[in-house]
Structures are given as C-alpha cells and as structure tokens.
PDB file of C-alpha atoms and ligand atoms in Angstrom:
ATOM      1  CA  UNK A   1      15.113  -6.601  -8.373  1.00 96.00           C
ATOM      2  CA  UNK A   2      12.458  -4.954 -10.463  1.00 97.00           C
ATOM      3  CA  UNK A   3       8.813  -4.617  -9.480  1.00 98.00           C
ATOM      4  CA  UNK A   4       6.159  -3.244 -11.824  1.00 98.00           C
ATOM      5  CA  UNK A   5       2.797  -1.936 -10.680  1.00 98.00           C
ATOM      6  CA  UNK A   6      -0.430  -1.701 -12.633  1.00 98.00           C
ATOM      7  CA  UNK A   7      -3.349  -0.012 -10.911  1.00 98.00           C
ATOM      8  CA  UNK A   8      -7.086   0.500 -11.081  1.00 98.00           C
ATOM      9  CA  UNK A   9      -7.862  -1.396 -14.304  1.00 98.00           C
ATOM     10  CA  UNK A  10     -11.601  -1.407 -13.399  1.00 98.00           C
ATOM     11  CA  UNK A  11     -12.333  -4.287 -15.770  1.00 98.00           C
ATOM     12  CA  UNK A  12     -15.891  -4.012 -17.102  1.00 96.00           C
ATOM     13  CA  UNK A  13     -18.020  -6.914 -18.412  1.00 94.00           C
ATOM     14  CA  UNK A  14     -17.275  -8.012 -21.990  1.00 92.00           C
ATOM     15  CA  UNK A  15     -18.550  -5.500 -24.548  1.00 91.00           C
ATOM     16  CA  UNK A  16     -19.210  -2.815 -21.912  1.00 94.00           C
ATOM     17  CA  UNK A  17     -17.119   0.351 -22.388  1.00 96.00           C
ATOM     18  CA  UNK A  18     -17.744   2.664 -19.417  1.00 96.00           C
ATOM     19  CA  UNK A  19     -17.299   6.329 -20.463  1.00 94.00           C
ATOM     20  CA  UNK A  20     -16.354   4.907 -23.870  1.00 96.00           C
ATOM     21  CA  UNK A  21     -13.209   3.279 -22.456  1.00 97.00           C
ATOM     22  CA  UNK A  22     -12.069  -0.238 -23.428  1.00 97.00           C
ATOM     23  CA  UNK A  23     -10.936  -1.279 -19.930  1.00 98.00           C
ATOM     24  CA  UNK A  24      -9.921  -4.772 -21.068  1.00 98.00           C
ATOM     25  CA  UNK A  25      -7.892  -3.471 -23.985  1.00 98.00           C
ATOM     26  CA  UNK A  26      -6.046  -0.902 -21.834  1.00 98.00           C
ATOM     27  CA  UNK A  27      -5.224  -3.451 -19.130  1.00 98.00           C
ATOM     28  CA  UNK A  28      -3.992  -5.973 -21.698  1.00 98.00           C
ATOM     29  CA  UNK A  29      -2.002  -3.136 -23.308  1.00 98.00           C
ATOM     30  CA  UNK A  30      -0.380  -2.185 -19.987  1.00 98.00           C
ATOM     31  CA  UNK A  31       0.484  -5.808 -19.283  1.00 98.00           C
ATOM     32  CA  UNK A  32       2.143  -6.136 -22.665  1.00 97.00           C
ATOM     33  CA  UNK A  33       3.852  -2.701 -22.320  1.00 97.00           C
ATOM     34  CA  UNK A  34       5.387  -3.521 -18.912  1.00 97.00           C
ATOM     35  CA  UNK A  35       6.693  -6.875 -20.153  1.00 95.00           C
ATOM     36  CA  UNK A  36       9.600  -4.963 -21.787  1.00 95.00           C
ATOM     37  CA  UNK A  37      10.930  -4.476 -18.225  1.00 94.00           C
ATOM     38  CA  UNK A  38      11.502  -8.194 -17.592  1.00 94.00           C
ATOM     39  CA  UNK A  39      10.047  -7.511 -14.170  1.00 97.00           C
ATOM     40  CA  UNK A  40      10.623  -9.938 -11.294  1.00 97.00           C
ATOM     41  CA  UNK A  41       7.247  -9.211  -9.748  1.00 98.00           C
ATOM     42  CA  UNK A  42       4.082  -7.496 -10.929  1.00 98.00           C
ATOM     43  CA  UNK A  43       1.663  -6.082  -8.352  1.00 98.00           C
ATOM     44  CA  UNK A  44      -1.891  -4.990  -9.194  1.00 98.00           C
ATOM     45  CA  UNK A  45      -2.737  -2.294  -6.646  1.00 98.00           C
ATOM     46  CA  UNK A  46      -6.500  -2.665  -6.491  1.00 98.00           C
ATOM     47  CA  UNK A  47      -9.799  -1.853  -8.174  1.00 98.00           C
ATOM     48  CA  UNK A  48      -9.526  -4.800 -10.520  1.00 98.00           C
ATOM     49  CA  UNK A  49     -13.281  -4.738 -10.983  1.00 97.00           C
ATOM     50  CA  UNK A  50     -15.217  -1.930 -12.648  1.00 96.00           C
ATOM     51  CA  UNK A  51     -17.965  -1.875 -10.044  1.00 88.00           C
ATOM     52  CA  UNK A  52     -18.181  -4.225  -7.106  1.00 86.00           C
ATOM     53  CA  UNK A  53     -16.089  -7.351  -7.056  1.00 90.00           C
ATOM     54  CA  UNK A  54     -17.275  -9.012 -10.253  1.00 93.00           C
ATOM     55  CA  UNK A  55     -15.955 -12.585 -10.281  1.00 96.00           C
ATOM     56  CA  UNK A  56     -15.968 -12.944 -14.070  1.00 96.00           C
ATOM     57  CA  UNK A  57     -13.744  -9.828 -14.379  1.00 97.00           C
ATOM     58  CA  UNK A  58     -11.354 -11.365 -11.819  1.00 98.00           C
ATOM     59  CA  UNK A  59     -11.235 -14.614 -13.783  1.00 98.00           C
ATOM     60  CA  UNK A  60     -10.457 -12.699 -16.969  1.00 98.00           C
ATOM     61  CA  UNK A  61      -7.624 -10.757 -15.251  1.00 98.00           C
ATOM     62  CA  UNK A  62      -6.223 -13.959 -13.743  1.00 98.00           C
ATOM     63  CA  UNK A  63      -6.044 -15.549 -17.199  1.00 98.00           C
ATOM     64  CA  UNK A  64      -4.182 -12.504 -18.600  1.00 98.00           C
ATOM     65  CA  UNK A  65      -1.751 -12.535 -15.670  1.00 98.00           C
ATOM     66  CA  UNK A  66      -1.165 -16.295 -15.808  1.00 97.00           C
ATOM     67  CA  UNK A  67      -0.519 -16.111 -19.564  1.00 96.00           C
ATOM     68  CA  UNK A  68       1.918 -13.212 -19.053  1.00 94.00           C
ATOM     69  CA  UNK A  69       4.126 -15.455 -16.872  1.00 88.00           C
ATOM     70  CA  UNK A  70       5.606 -12.700 -14.672  1.00 95.00           C
ATOM     71  CA  UNK A  71       5.015 -13.663 -11.014  1.00 97.00           C
ATOM     72  CA  UNK A  72       2.266 -11.419  -9.675  1.00 98.00           C
ATOM     73  CA  UNK A  73       0.455 -10.327  -6.522  1.00 98.00           C
ATOM     74  CA  UNK A  74      -2.968  -8.794  -6.076  1.00 98.00           C
ATOM     75  CA  UNK A  75      -4.326  -6.327  -3.529  1.00 97.00           C
ATOM     76  CA  UNK A  76      -7.937  -5.179  -3.172  1.00 97.00           C
ATOM     77  CA  UNK A  77      -9.437  -1.724  -3.727  1.00 98.00           C
ATOM     78  CA  UNK A  78     -12.740  -0.096  -2.860  1.00 97.00           C
ATOM     79  CA  UNK A  79     -14.383  -1.571  -5.978  1.00 97.00           C
ATOM     80  CA  UNK A  80     -13.233  -5.078  -5.054  1.00 97.00           C
ATOM     81  CA  UNK A  81     -14.573  -7.825  -2.844  1.00 97.00           C
ATOM     82  CA  UNK A  82     -11.628  -9.261  -0.931  1.00 97.00           C
ATOM     83  CA  UNK A  83     -13.246 -12.630  -0.281  1.00 97.00           C
ATOM     84  CA  UNK A  84     -14.075 -13.096  -4.006  1.00 97.00           C
ATOM     85  CA  UNK A  85     -10.542 -11.956  -4.895  1.00 97.00           C
ATOM     86  CA  UNK A  86      -9.086 -14.479  -2.441  1.00 97.00           C
ATOM     87  CA  UNK A  87     -11.222 -17.279  -3.871  1.00 97.00           C
ATOM     88  CA  UNK A  88     -10.461 -16.452  -7.514  1.00 98.00           C
ATOM     89  CA  UNK A  89      -6.714 -16.019  -7.025  1.00 98.00           C
ATOM     90  CA  UNK A  90      -6.341 -18.904  -4.509  1.00 97.00           C
ATOM     91  CA  UNK A  91      -5.267 -16.541  -1.726  1.00 97.00           C
ATOM     92  CA  UNK A  92      -7.583 -17.885   0.990  1.00 97.00           C
ATOM     93  CA  UNK A  93      -4.602 -18.384   3.345  1.00 97.00           C
ATOM     94  CA  UNK A  94      -4.190 -14.596   3.412  1.00 98.00           C
ATOM     95  CA  UNK A  95      -7.863 -13.802   4.010  1.00 97.00           C
ATOM     96  CA  UNK A  96      -8.420 -12.607   7.582  1.00 97.00           C
ATOM     97  CA  UNK A  97     -11.839 -12.659   9.272  1.00 93.00           C
ATOM     98  CA  UNK A  98     -13.275 -13.556   5.819  1.00 90.00           C
ATOM     99  CA  UNK A  99     -13.066  -9.905   4.718  1.00 93.00           C
ATOM    100  CA  UNK A 100      -9.491  -8.579   4.610  1.00 98.00           C
ATOM    101  CA  UNK A 101      -6.784  -9.835   2.260  1.00 98.00           C
ATOM    102  CA  UNK A 102      -3.365  -8.842   3.578  1.00 98.00           C
ATOM    103  CA  UNK A 103       0.013 -10.555   3.634  1.00 98.00           C
ATOM    104  CA  UNK A 104       3.762 -10.078   3.656  1.00 98.00           C
ATOM    105  CA  UNK A 105       6.706 -11.308   1.662  1.00 97.00           C
ATOM    106  CA  UNK A 106      10.441 -10.993   2.170  1.00 97.00           C
ATOM    107  CA  UNK A 107      12.940 -10.596  -0.636  1.00 94.00           C
ATOM    108  CA  UNK A 108      16.655  -9.884  -0.191  1.00 92.00           C
ATOM    109  CA  UNK A 109      16.959  -6.558   1.679  1.00 95.00           C
ATOM    110  CA  UNK A 110      13.262  -5.742   1.511  1.00 97.00           C
ATOM    111  CA  UNK A 111      10.061  -6.518   3.368  1.00 98.00           C
ATOM    112  CA  UNK A 112       6.916  -6.277   1.204  1.00 98.00           C
ATOM    113  CA  UNK A 113       3.792  -5.520   3.234  1.00 98.00           C
ATOM    114  CA  UNK A 114       0.554  -5.786   1.240  1.00 98.00           C
ATOM    115  CA  UNK A 115      -2.446  -4.221   2.992  1.00 98.00           C
ATOM    116  CA  UNK A 116      -6.192  -4.299   2.416  1.00 98.00           C
ATOM    117  CA  UNK A 117      -7.705  -0.791   2.582  1.00 98.00           C
ATOM    118  CA  UNK A 118     -10.672  -1.776   0.415  1.00 97.00           C
ATOM    119  CA  UNK A 119     -13.247  -0.364   2.828  1.00 97.00           C
ATOM    120  CA  UNK A 120     -11.279   2.897   3.191  1.00 97.00           C
ATOM    121  CA  UNK A 121      -9.886   1.964   6.614  1.00 98.00           C
ATOM    122  CA  UNK A 122      -8.154  -0.966   8.369  1.00 98.00           C
ATOM    123  CA  UNK A 123      -9.598  -3.309  10.990  1.00 98.00           C
ATOM    124  CA  UNK A 124      -8.157  -3.406  14.504  1.00 98.00           C
ATOM    125  CA  UNK A 125      -6.612  -6.756  13.640  1.00 98.00           C
ATOM    126  CA  UNK A 126      -4.913  -5.369  10.533  1.00 98.00           C
ATOM    127  CA  UNK A 127      -3.599  -2.315  12.444  1.00 98.00           C
ATOM    128  CA  UNK A 128      -1.946  -4.620  15.015  1.00 98.00           C
ATOM    129  CA  UNK A 129      -0.489  -6.789  12.257  1.00 98.00           C
ATOM    130  CA  UNK A 130       0.897  -3.720  10.464  1.00 98.00           C
ATOM    131  CA  UNK A 131       2.481  -2.381  13.659  1.00 98.00           C
ATOM    132  CA  UNK A 132       4.175  -5.722  14.256  1.00 98.00           C
ATOM    133  CA  UNK A 133       5.508  -5.851  10.673  1.00 98.00           C
ATOM    134  CA  UNK A 134       6.830  -2.273  10.745  1.00 98.00           C
ATOM    135  CA  UNK A 135       8.753  -2.884  13.944  1.00 96.00           C
ATOM    136  CA  UNK A 136      10.191  -6.323  13.120  1.00 96.00           C
ATOM    137  CA  UNK A 137      13.324  -7.108  11.105  1.00 96.00           C
ATOM    138  CA  UNK A 138      14.476  -3.522  10.977  1.00 95.00           C
ATOM    139  CA  UNK A 139      17.394  -4.364   8.709  1.00 96.00           C
ATOM    140  CA  UNK A 140      14.903  -4.855   5.854  1.00 97.00           C
ATOM    141  CA  UNK A 141      13.619  -1.791   3.968  1.00 97.00           C
ATOM    142  CA  UNK A 142       9.829  -1.698   4.361  1.00 98.00           C
ATOM    143  CA  UNK A 143       7.763  -1.412   1.186  1.00 98.00           C
ATOM    144  CA  UNK A 144       4.019  -1.044   1.755  1.00 98.00           C
ATOM    145  CA  UNK A 145       1.507  -1.732  -1.016  1.00 98.00           C
ATOM    146  CA  UNK A 146      -2.065  -0.555  -0.442  1.00 98.00           C
ATOM    147  CA  UNK A 147      -4.887   0.757  -2.597  1.00 98.00           C
ATOM    148  CA  UNK A 148      -5.544   4.091  -0.848  1.00 98.00           C
ATOM    149  CA  UNK A 149      -2.788   6.693  -0.466  1.00 98.00           C
ATOM    150  CA  UNK A 150      -2.372   7.038   3.318  1.00 98.00           C
ATOM    151  CA  UNK A 151      -2.008  10.810   3.034  1.00 98.00           C
ATOM    152  CA  UNK A 152      -3.618  13.739   1.311  1.00 97.00           C
ATOM    153  CA  UNK A 153      -2.037  14.072  -2.113  1.00 97.00           C
ATOM    154  CA  UNK A 154      -2.684  17.608  -3.414  1.00 96.00           C
ATOM    155  CA  UNK A 155      -5.324  16.090  -5.686  1.00 97.00           C
ATOM    156  CA  UNK A 156      -8.383  18.194  -4.754  1.00 96.00           C
ATOM    157  CA  UNK A 157     -11.202  16.032  -6.135  1.00 97.00           C
ATOM    158  CA  UNK A 158      -9.898  12.766  -4.667  1.00 97.00           C
ATOM    159  CA  UNK A 159      -8.709  14.296  -1.363  1.00 97.00           C
ATOM    160  CA  UNK A 160     -12.148  15.808  -0.823  1.00 97.00           C
ATOM    161  CA  UNK A 161     -14.305  12.888  -1.913  1.00 97.00           C
ATOM    162  CA  UNK A 162     -12.405   9.597  -1.721  1.00 97.00           C
ATOM    163  CA  UNK A 163      -9.504   9.840   0.756  1.00 98.00           C
ATOM    164  CA  UNK A 164      -8.391   7.052   3.098  1.00 98.00           C
ATOM    165  CA  UNK A 165     -10.348   7.531   6.313  1.00 98.00           C
ATOM    166  CA  UNK A 166      -7.508   6.884   8.782  1.00 98.00           C
ATOM    167  CA  UNK A 167      -4.730   9.102   7.467  1.00 98.00           C
ATOM    168  CA  UNK A 168      -3.745  10.534  10.879  1.00 98.00           C
ATOM    169  CA  UNK A 169      -3.633   7.102  12.493  1.00 98.00           C
ATOM    170  CA  UNK A 170      -1.507   5.709   9.663  1.00 98.00           C
ATOM    171  CA  UNK A 171       0.954   8.589   9.730  1.00 98.00           C
ATOM    172  CA  UNK A 172       1.296   8.404  13.532  1.00 98.00           C
ATOM    173  CA  UNK A 173       1.949   4.660  13.454  1.00 98.00           C
ATOM    174  CA  UNK A 174       4.561   4.980  10.715  1.00 98.00           C
ATOM    175  CA  UNK A 175       6.248   7.872  12.520  1.00 98.00           C
ATOM    176  CA  UNK A 176       6.338   5.888  15.761  1.00 98.00           C
ATOM    177  CA  UNK A 177       7.826   2.863  13.982  1.00 97.00           C
ATOM    178  CA  UNK A 178      10.645   5.079  12.700  1.00 96.00           C
ATOM    179  CA  UNK A 179      11.339   2.869   9.668  1.00 96.00           C
ATOM    180  CA  UNK A 180      10.570   5.350   6.861  1.00 97.00           C
ATOM    181  CA  UNK A 181       8.716   3.014   4.492  1.00 98.00           C
ATOM    182  CA  UNK A 182       8.115   3.562   0.801  1.00 98.00           C
ATOM    183  CA  UNK A 183       4.363   3.270   0.205  1.00 98.00           C
ATOM    184  CA  UNK A 184       2.989   2.349  -3.231  1.00 98.00           C
ATOM    185  CA  UNK A 185      -0.694   2.862  -3.957  1.00 98.00           C
ATOM    186  CA  UNK A 186      -3.314   3.540  -6.589  1.00 98.00           C
ATOM    187  CA  UNK A 187      -6.937   4.687  -6.170  1.00 98.00           C
ATOM    188  CA  UNK A 188      -6.358   8.374  -6.994  1.00 98.00           C
ATOM    189  CA  UNK A 189      -6.235   7.811 -10.767  1.00 98.00           C
ATOM    190  CA  UNK A 190      -3.150   9.949 -11.225  1.00 98.00           C
ATOM    191  CA  UNK A 191       0.604   9.761 -10.901  1.00 98.00           C
ATOM    192  CA  UNK A 192       2.228  11.363  -7.867  1.00 98.00           C
ATOM    193  CA  UNK A 193       5.313  11.208  -5.635  1.00 98.00           C
ATOM    194  CA  UNK A 194       4.967  12.574  -2.097  1.00 98.00           C
ATOM    195  CA  UNK A 195       7.980  12.982   0.169  1.00 98.00           C
ATOM    196  CA  UNK A 196       6.717  13.250   3.777  1.00 98.00           C
ATOM    197  CA  UNK A 197       8.725  13.455   7.013  1.00 98.00           C
ATOM    198  CA  UNK A 198       7.934   9.854   7.994  1.00 98.00           C
ATOM    199  CA  UNK A 199       7.455   8.062   4.624  1.00 98.00           C
ATOM    200  CA  UNK A 200       7.609   8.371   0.847  1.00 98.00           C
ATOM    201  CA  UNK A 201       4.377   7.746  -1.062  1.00 98.00           C
ATOM    202  CA  UNK A 202       4.198   6.892  -4.761  1.00 98.00           C
ATOM    203  CA  UNK A 203       0.816   6.770  -6.484  1.00 98.00           C
ATOM    204  CA  UNK A 204       0.460   4.628  -9.603  1.00 98.00           C
ATOM    205  CA  UNK A 205      -1.871   5.940 -12.335  1.00 98.00           C
ATOM    206  CA  UNK A 206      -4.870   3.954 -13.593  1.00 98.00           C
ATOM    207  CA  UNK A 207      -5.215   2.105 -16.879  1.00 98.00           C
ATOM    208  CA  UNK A 208      -8.926   3.126 -16.933  1.00 98.00           C
ATOM    209  CA  UNK A 209      -8.687   6.950 -16.738  1.00 97.00           C
ATOM    210  CA  UNK A 210      -6.468   9.503 -15.026  1.00 98.00           C
ATOM    211  CA  UNK A 211      -7.524  12.820 -13.520  1.00 97.00           C
ATOM    212  CA  UNK A 212      -6.077  16.279 -14.010  1.00 97.00           C
ATOM    213  CA  UNK A 213      -5.250  17.507 -10.507  1.00 96.00           C
ATOM    214  CA  UNK A 214      -5.099  21.124 -11.628  1.00 94.00           C
ATOM    215  CA  UNK A 215      -8.913  21.092 -11.463  1.00 95.00           C
ATOM    216  CA  UNK A 216     -10.973  20.957  -8.262  1.00 93.00           C
ATOM    217  CA  UNK A 217     -13.684  18.968 -10.044  1.00 95.00           C
ATOM    218  CA  UNK A 218     -13.614  15.646 -11.846  1.00 96.00           C
ATOM    219  CA  UNK A 219     -11.690  16.204 -15.091  1.00 95.00           C
ATOM    220  CA  UNK A 220     -10.163  13.380 -17.085  1.00 95.00           C
ATOM    221  CA  UNK A 221      -6.585  13.921 -18.271  1.00 96.00           C
ATOM    222  CA  UNK A 222      -5.956  10.697 -20.204  1.00 95.00           C
ATOM    223  CA  UNK A 223      -6.879   7.057 -20.838  1.00 96.00           C
ATOM    224  CA  UNK A 224      -3.646   5.198 -21.449  1.00 97.00           C
ATOM    225  CA  UNK A 225      -1.986   1.878 -20.900  1.00 98.00           C
ATOM    226  CA  UNK A 226       0.528   2.693 -18.144  1.00 98.00           C
ATOM    227  CA  UNK A 227       2.551   1.237 -15.281  1.00 98.00           C
ATOM    228  CA  UNK A 228       4.994   2.228 -12.557  1.00 98.00           C
ATOM    229  CA  UNK A 229       8.400   0.570 -12.465  1.00 98.00           C
ATOM    230  CA  UNK A 230      10.259   0.204  -9.153  1.00 98.00           C
ATOM    231  CA  UNK A 231      13.909  -0.749  -9.213  1.00 98.00           C
ATOM    232  CA  UNK A 232      15.328  -1.919  -5.901  1.00 97.00           C
ATOM    233  CA  UNK A 233      18.941  -2.298  -4.890  1.00 93.00           C
ATOM    234  CA  UNK A 234      20.909  -2.034  -1.673  1.00 89.00           C
ATOM    235  CA  UNK A 235      21.890   1.540  -2.529  1.00 90.00           C
ATOM    236  CA  UNK A 236      18.648   3.037  -3.804  1.00 94.00           C
ATOM    237  CA  UNK A 237      15.015   2.815  -4.784  1.00 97.00           C
ATOM    238  CA  UNK A 238      14.244   4.275  -8.200  1.00 97.00           C
ATOM    239  CA  UNK A 239      10.722   4.598  -9.529  1.00 98.00           C
ATOM    240  CA  UNK A 240       9.220   5.990 -12.738  1.00 98.00           C
ATOM    241  CA  UNK A 241       5.843   5.949 -14.474  1.00 98.00           C
ATOM    242  CA  UNK A 242       5.474   5.054 -18.157  1.00 98.00           C
ATOM    243  CA  UNK A 243       2.546   5.730 -20.501  1.00 98.00           C
ATOM    244  CA  UNK A 244       2.169   3.970 -23.801  1.00 96.00           C
TER     245      UNK A 244
HETATM  246 FE1  FE2 B 301     -10.211   2.973  -5.808  1.00 75.94          FE
END
C-alpha cells in the first residue's frame, strides 16, 4: 500500500502569484510528479486555499484531483473553511457540528484517522472521538493525518508563531493510549521527521514555499513541486520526501 501526501498548496485566485509564486502550477506539478508512484491513495494535508477557504480554489483543486484519477482524501488547515471544503468535496457526512471535518478509514493492517486542527486546536467532541479511535482495534497500526504538527518541531519561526495550541494535551492522550501512532502533517512549510517517546511525526513540505529552519526568522528555502511518499507493509513503514 502506497500513500502520497501533498501539503499546503495555498491555491491563489487565477492570475494571482503571491510572493511571485505560481501556486497553481506548483500544485499541478506536484500532482503530476507523484503520479510516478502509482499511489493507492493521495492525501492533501491542508491549507488548500491561499487565504481563507476560497470556494473557487477548492473547485479548481477538485478538478485537478478528479482528473488525476488516484483516489484522494482532503483535510483542512488554518487557511481553510471546513464547511466549504465539505460542501465542495461532498464530505458533508464527515462534517461535525457544521465546523469540523474529521473521519476515519480502515485499510488492511492500518487505521487512518484524519483530524481537523484547522482552528489550531480540537473541539471537546473531536478529542473524545480521537480517544475512542486510538483505543479501539489495537491490532491496527494507527496513522493520524492532521494539518498541525502536534509537537514542537525544532523549527523556530513556526514553533514560536504558529504551533498547534494543544500540544501537551495531544501528547498526553497519545501516551495514555499506548498505541504509538505515526502522525503525518503539514503546516510548517518544511520537511521533518520527529521520533518522540510516544509517537513518530512526519511533516510534509509545502508546494507553495518552504522555510529554512536554520533561521529564527521567516526565510524561504525553496519553492518546488514536492510530495511525501509513505509505503506501508506489515513489517515496516517507510517514508521519504521528493522535490522535483
Ligand atoms: Fe497552515
């Protein structure tokens, strides 16, 4: 089973190139680039929209994804509107309290848990749901997909200014569940692997811009079509990032 992740495309309106970047071209490039994997499932880990949940950007992404023909899933980021995402991608069944888009899926040997951290935290309802999912069907390896890394990530600018607001709560819940999930996220606009006592966290870089984490301030490292590949088997989980 092969899963590919594309993150933080931040699709701008047609003709608009924020910071001189062709967000549509880079997303389309990443989609084409990852198609060499013959992936079984593609997951977009949030911030589909450049600013704030622009429906026309969502419709454009949906057309690209539908044309690509790899089955895909969507999760929301802090620049998304989960209810507009749900409406555009026909995911209303997974929209909770009209504001949070979260859901699960089971594949042989693995339990995919897709969260909605778009407001930088989780609702009480979503916390209870997550606890239930982490403690059920323990024979399945838990894979969590969420926009925000649920830990600090040795990325000074993002840790200081844009971190998930409930890191301690998340880490305590995961530790208590004792299931050692692999967590896949975006949001930080860089590539990173973090091996923690209670979970492994893998951050997928952005197709819009990536940051250089050697600097404390905002410093762009690259603008490239890129994706993370995740190969799953009974014996191992292998993941790598590729830049075009
Ligand atoms: Fe984000």
